Amino acid sequence: MTRADGSSVAVSTVFLDLDDTICRHPTSGADRLADAFDAAGVEPFFDGSDVRRWLPEVSADTLLGLRENCFGAIADERGRERADALAVARAYEDPDPTDVEFLPGAEAALDRLGATHDLALVTNGGRGTQTAKLRALDIADHFGAFAFAGSDHAVKPDPEPFDHALAAMGATPAETVHVGNSLRSDVAGAHAAGLRSVWLEESGTVGEYDPHHTIGSMRDLCDPPWV
Ligand SMILES: [Mg+2]
């Protein structure tokens, strides 16, 4: 980060998102959406591409609320019953939190970054669910602080979970970068809190947000783009 006088502040602290940045579920979101339609008894009328398109357009204080507003907006767009969309949103089951795997390069990136930087986790998700994932991956020890947004804090992109992690780490925004896969949650959230952003690129995603750095794989963090 460049100061007003032109000198630079070294990055000491790295915040990381969890889902689809460090880890993912072997069961795809598309399969879970299909299961939710099935469980709600609603004929499928949208798919994951609709969700990705609408998610940046809605907001809510909880993850369920976000899903309801997103699915509801799609129903409005399609001229479908909003009640059907809400039923699907409520039937959508988050998968077994212990059934997670590392994204390629993520484990090595944590080891590499952890040796040279202070790390904190800033994730949208329930404390219990996300903690179970950290345990399953055996990576909790890497982090000096945790912000469970949507559970203990407002959902990203609200700056509150980032501010909490900054305070817990005793770090300033200027010396901190945030790494995540979502332009809306991670990049916009980091910018709202005054942090530099590293976007783990998701193919097919376009948005109005402009990350400071873009990486194609978590492997790229072994040679940090902000240095
Ligand atoms: Mg994510």
GROMACS .gro file of C-alpha atoms and ligand atoms in nm:
model
  228
    1MET     CA    1   0.000   0.000   0.000
    2THR     CA    2   0.140   0.339  -0.094
    3ARG     CA    3   0.134   0.620   0.160
    4ALA     CA    4   0.046   0.975   0.062
    5ASP     CA    5   0.418   1.061   0.068
    6GLY     CA    6   0.491   0.784  -0.182
    7SER     CA    7   0.655   0.539   0.060
    8SER     CA    8   0.504   0.195   0.098
    9VAL     CA    9   0.375  -0.007   0.390
   10ALA     CA   10   0.477  -0.372   0.389
   11VAL     CA   11   0.196  -0.626   0.408
   12SER     CA   12   0.218  -0.798   0.746
   13THR     CA   13  -0.127  -0.951   0.768
   14VAL     CA   14  -0.335  -1.165   0.533
   15PHE     CA   15  -0.706  -1.228   0.575
   16LEU     CA   16  -0.854  -1.526   0.395
   17ASP     CA   17  -1.203  -1.633   0.300
   18LEU     CA   18  -1.281  -2.002   0.362
   19ASP     CA   19  -1.545  -2.142   0.122
   20ASP     CA   20  -1.427  -2.181  -0.238
   21THR     CA   21  -1.105  -2.004  -0.145
   22ILE     CA   22  -0.936  -2.246   0.095
   23CYS     CA   23  -1.180  -2.536   0.071
   24ARG     CA   24  -1.480  -2.668  -0.116
   25HIS     CA   25  -1.731  -2.947  -0.093
   26PRO     CA   26  -1.696  -3.241  -0.329
   27THR     CA   27  -2.074  -3.219  -0.383
   28SER     CA   28  -2.139  -2.933  -0.622
   29GLY     CA   29  -2.369  -2.641  -0.554
   30ALA     CA   30  -2.565  -2.746  -0.865
   31ASP     CA   31  -2.641  -3.084  -0.708
   32ARG     CA   32  -2.748  -2.920  -0.381
   33LEU     CA   33  -2.976  -2.680  -0.568
   34ALA     CA   34  -3.135  -2.972  -0.754
   35ASP     CA   35  -3.185  -3.149  -0.420
   36ALA     CA   36  -3.347  -2.834  -0.275
   37PHE     CA   37  -3.600  -2.815  -0.563
   38ASP     CA   38  -3.672  -3.182  -0.508
   39ALA     CA   39  -3.715  -3.144  -0.130
   40ALA     CA   40  -3.941  -2.838  -0.175
   41GLY     CA   41  -4.152  -3.018  -0.436
   42VAL     CA   42  -4.094  -2.739  -0.689
   43GLU     CA   43  -4.016  -2.797  -1.057
   44PRO     CA   44  -3.667  -2.649  -1.119
   45PHE     CA   45  -3.698  -2.304  -1.276
   46PHE     CA   46  -3.347  -2.164  -1.231
   47ASP     CA   47  -2.991  -2.285  -1.198
   48GLY     CA   48  -2.657  -2.185  -1.051
   49SER     CA   49  -2.586  -1.929  -1.324
   50ASP     CA   50  -2.903  -1.740  -1.224
   51VAL     CA   51  -2.793  -1.748  -0.860
   52ARG     CA   52  -2.447  -1.612  -0.947
   53ARG     CA   53  -2.609  -1.338  -1.155
   54TRP     CA   54  -2.857  -1.232  -0.886
   55LEU     CA   55  -2.652  -1.275  -0.568
   56PRO     CA   56  -2.460  -0.946  -0.620
   57GLU     CA   57  -2.795  -0.764  -0.659
   58VAL     CA   58  -2.946  -0.855  -0.322
   59SER     CA   59  -2.856  -0.806   0.041
   60ALA     CA   60  -2.968  -0.943   0.378
   61ASP     CA   61  -2.846  -0.975   0.735
   62THR     CA   62  -2.831  -1.354   0.732
   63LEU     CA   63  -2.722  -1.617   0.483
   64LEU     CA   64  -3.073  -1.766   0.473
   65GLY     CA   65  -3.212  -1.417   0.410
   66LEU     CA   66  -2.961  -1.367   0.130
   67ARG     CA   67  -3.068  -1.696  -0.029
   68GLU     CA   68  -3.438  -1.608   0.009
   69ASN     CA   69  -3.392  -1.265  -0.148
   70CYS     CA   70  -3.180  -1.405  -0.429
   71PHE     CA   71  -3.417  -1.691  -0.516
   72GLY     CA   72  -3.716  -1.457  -0.471
   73ALA     CA   73  -3.570  -1.207  -0.718
   74ILE     CA   74  -3.522  -1.485  -0.973
   75ALA     CA   75  -3.885  -1.591  -0.921
   76ASP     CA   76  -4.001  -1.232  -0.981
   77GLU     CA   77  -3.791  -1.216  -1.296
   78ARG     CA   78  -3.938  -1.541  -1.424
   79GLY     CA   79  -4.295  -1.457  -1.326
   80ARG     CA   80  -4.297  -1.747  -1.080
   81GLU     CA   81  -4.452  -1.772  -0.735
   82ARG     CA   82  -4.226  -1.614  -0.474
   83ALA     CA   83  -4.347  -1.874  -0.223
   84ASP     CA   84  -4.192  -2.148  -0.438
   85ALA     CA   85  -3.858  -1.967  -0.438
   86LEU     CA   86  -3.868  -1.923  -0.061
   87ALA     CA   87  -3.951  -2.291  -0.015
   88VAL     CA   88  -3.646  -2.382  -0.225
   89ALA     CA   89  -3.428  -2.137  -0.029
   90ARG     CA   90  -3.536  -2.297   0.298
   91ALA     CA   91  -3.493  -2.650   0.164
   92TYR     CA   92  -3.143  -2.576   0.041
   93GLU     CA   93  -2.919  -2.772   0.272
   94ASP     CA   94  -2.569  -2.674   0.345
   95PRO     CA   95  -2.359  -2.986   0.306
   96ASP     CA   96  -2.182  -3.183   0.578
   97PRO     CA   97  -1.918  -2.936   0.700
   98THR     CA   98  -1.667  -3.212   0.763
   99ASP     CA   99  -1.693  -3.322   0.398
  100VAL     CA  100  -1.450  -3.064   0.260
  101GLU     CA  101  -1.132  -3.070   0.054
  102PHE     CA  102  -0.859  -2.815  -0.011
  103LEU     CA  103  -0.865  -2.615  -0.330
  104PRO     CA  104  -0.550  -2.686  -0.532
  105GLY     CA  105  -0.254  -2.512  -0.371
  106ALA     CA  106  -0.447  -2.382  -0.070
  107GLU     CA  107  -0.275  -2.597   0.191
  108ALA     CA  108   0.071  -2.505   0.063
  109ALA     CA  109  -0.029  -2.138   0.045
  110LEU     CA  110  -0.135  -2.140   0.410
  111ASP     CA  111   0.195  -2.298   0.514
  112ARG     CA  112   0.395  -2.054   0.302
  113LEU     CA  113   0.204  -1.740   0.405
  114GLY     CA  114   0.182  -1.848   0.767
  115ALA     CA  115   0.561  -1.850   0.787
  116THR     CA  116   0.591  -1.486   0.682
  117HIS     CA  117   0.258  -1.320   0.763
  118ASP     CA  118  -0.004  -1.311   1.036
  119LEU     CA  119  -0.320  -1.481   0.912
  120ALA     CA  120  -0.686  -1.434   1.001
  121LEU     CA  121  -1.001  -1.594   0.867
  122VAL     CA  122  -1.290  -1.373   0.750
  123THR     CA  123  -1.569  -1.602   0.636
  124ASN     CA  124  -1.942  -1.582   0.573
  125GLY     CA  125  -2.091  -1.870   0.767
  126GLY     CA  126  -2.198  -2.000   1.103
  127ARG     CA  127  -1.934  -2.036   1.371
  128GLY     CA  128  -2.021  -2.404   1.427
  129THR     CA  129  -2.024  -2.494   1.058
  130GLN     CA  130  -1.706  -2.309   0.971
  131THR     CA  131  -1.522  -2.432   1.279
  132ALA     CA  132  -1.609  -2.790   1.181
  133LYS     CA  133  -1.451  -2.730   0.840
  134LEU     CA  134  -1.136  -2.587   0.999
  135ARG     CA  135  -1.114  -2.893   1.224
  136ALA     CA  136  -1.166  -3.133   0.934
  137LEU     CA  137  -0.887  -2.959   0.740
  138ASP     CA  138  -0.671  -2.924   1.055
  139ILE     CA  139  -0.584  -2.562   0.976
  140ALA     CA  140  -0.729  -2.363   1.270
  141ASP     CA  141  -0.381  -2.317   1.418
  142HIS     CA  142  -0.278  -2.108   1.117
  143PHE     CA  143  -0.509  -1.822   1.216
  144GLY     CA  144  -0.463  -1.562   1.486
  145ALA     CA  145  -0.825  -1.443   1.463
  146PHE     CA  146  -1.158  -1.548   1.316
  147ALA     CA  147  -1.456  -1.348   1.196
  148PHE     CA  148  -1.768  -1.557   1.132
  149ALA     CA  149  -1.976  -1.313   0.931
  150GLY     CA  150  -2.348  -1.377   0.916
  151SER     CA  151  -2.316  -1.544   1.254
  152ASP     CA  152  -2.122  -1.315   1.490
  153HIS     CA  153  -2.100  -1.020   1.249
  154ALA     CA  154  -2.281  -0.866   0.954
  155VAL     CA  155  -2.242  -1.058   0.628
  156LYS     CA  156  -1.957  -0.961   0.395
  157PRO     CA  157  -1.935  -0.720   0.207
  158ASP     CA  158  -2.021  -0.528   0.526
  159PRO     CA  159  -1.687  -0.406   0.664
  160GLU     CA  160  -1.775  -0.514   1.021
  161PRO     CA  161  -1.617  -0.863   1.010
  162PHE     CA  162  -1.301  -0.715   0.854
  163ASP     CA  163  -1.290  -0.444   1.122
  164HIS     CA  164  -1.328  -0.711   1.390
  165ALA     CA  165  -1.036  -0.911   1.249
  166LEU     CA  166  -0.819  -0.599   1.218
  167ALA     CA  167  -0.880  -0.514   1.584
  168ALA     CA  168  -0.820  -0.873   1.695
  169MET     CA  169  -0.492  -0.885   1.501
  170GLY     CA  170  -0.379  -0.535   1.600
  171ALA     CA  171  -0.329  -0.463   1.229
  172THR     CA  172  -0.400  -0.156   1.017
  173PRO     CA  173  -0.588  -0.170   0.685
  174ALA     CA  174  -0.276  -0.043   0.505
  175GLU     CA  175  -0.070  -0.347   0.605
  176THR     CA  176  -0.345  -0.602   0.539
  177VAL     CA  177  -0.471  -0.781   0.228
  178HIS     CA  178  -0.778  -1.002   0.197
  179VAL     CA  179  -0.790  -1.307  -0.030
  180GLY     CA  180  -1.124  -1.446  -0.150
  181ASN     CA  181  -1.318  -1.587  -0.442
  182SER     CA  182  -1.621  -1.357  -0.436
  183LEU     CA  183  -1.609  -1.017  -0.602
  184ARG     CA  184  -1.919  -0.912  -0.412
  185SER     CA  185  -1.831  -1.048  -0.066
  186ASP     CA  186  -1.454  -1.048  -0.058
  187VAL     CA  187  -1.333  -0.781  -0.297
  188ALA     CA  188  -1.606  -0.526  -0.222
  189GLY     CA  189  -1.591  -0.613   0.149
  190ALA     CA  190  -1.215  -0.567   0.166
  191HIS     CA  191  -1.242  -0.234  -0.013
  192ALA     CA  192  -1.519  -0.121   0.224
  193ALA     CA  193  -1.283  -0.187   0.515
  194GLY     CA  194  -0.992  -0.012   0.342
  195LEU     CA  195  -0.793  -0.328   0.267
  196ARG     CA  196  -0.618  -0.431  -0.049
  197SER     CA  197  -0.790  -0.721  -0.225
  198VAL     CA  198  -0.669  -1.041  -0.388
  199TRP     CA  199  -0.936  -1.209  -0.598
  200LEU     CA  200  -0.920  -1.583  -0.664
  201GLU     CA  201  -1.070  -1.566  -1.009
  202GLU     CA  202  -1.390  -1.758  -1.078
  203SER     CA  203  -1.449  -1.821  -1.444
  204GLY     CA  204  -1.762  -1.666  -1.584
  205THR     CA  205  -1.784  -1.409  -1.306
  206VAL     CA  206  -1.800  -1.045  -1.399
  207GLY     CA  207  -1.872  -0.758  -1.169
  208GLU     CA  208  -1.831  -0.393  -1.105
  209TYR     CA  209  -1.556  -0.452  -0.849
  210ASP     CA  210  -1.194  -0.404  -0.935
  211PRO     CA  211  -0.956  -0.619  -0.727
  212HIS     CA  212  -0.603  -0.497  -0.662
  213HIS     CA  213  -0.463  -0.838  -0.754
  214THR     CA  214  -0.611  -1.138  -0.935
  215ILE     CA  215  -0.482  -1.493  -0.899
  216GLY     CA  216  -0.582  -1.798  -1.099
  217SER     CA  217  -0.497  -2.049  -0.826
  218MET     CA  218  -0.418  -2.050  -0.456
  219ARG     CA  219  -0.077  -2.179  -0.565
  220ASP     CA  220  -0.004  -1.823  -0.679
  221LEU     CA  221   0.003  -1.710  -0.314
  222CYS     CA  222   0.328  -1.900  -0.261
  223ASP     CA  223   0.477  -1.605  -0.452
  224PRO     CA  224   0.256  -1.326  -0.311
  225PRO     CA  225   0.131  -1.081  -0.575
  226TRP     CA  226   0.149  -0.783  -0.337
  227VAL     CA  227   0.528  -0.805  -0.287
  228MG      MG  228  -1.592  -1.784  -0.064
   0.00000   0.00000   0.00000
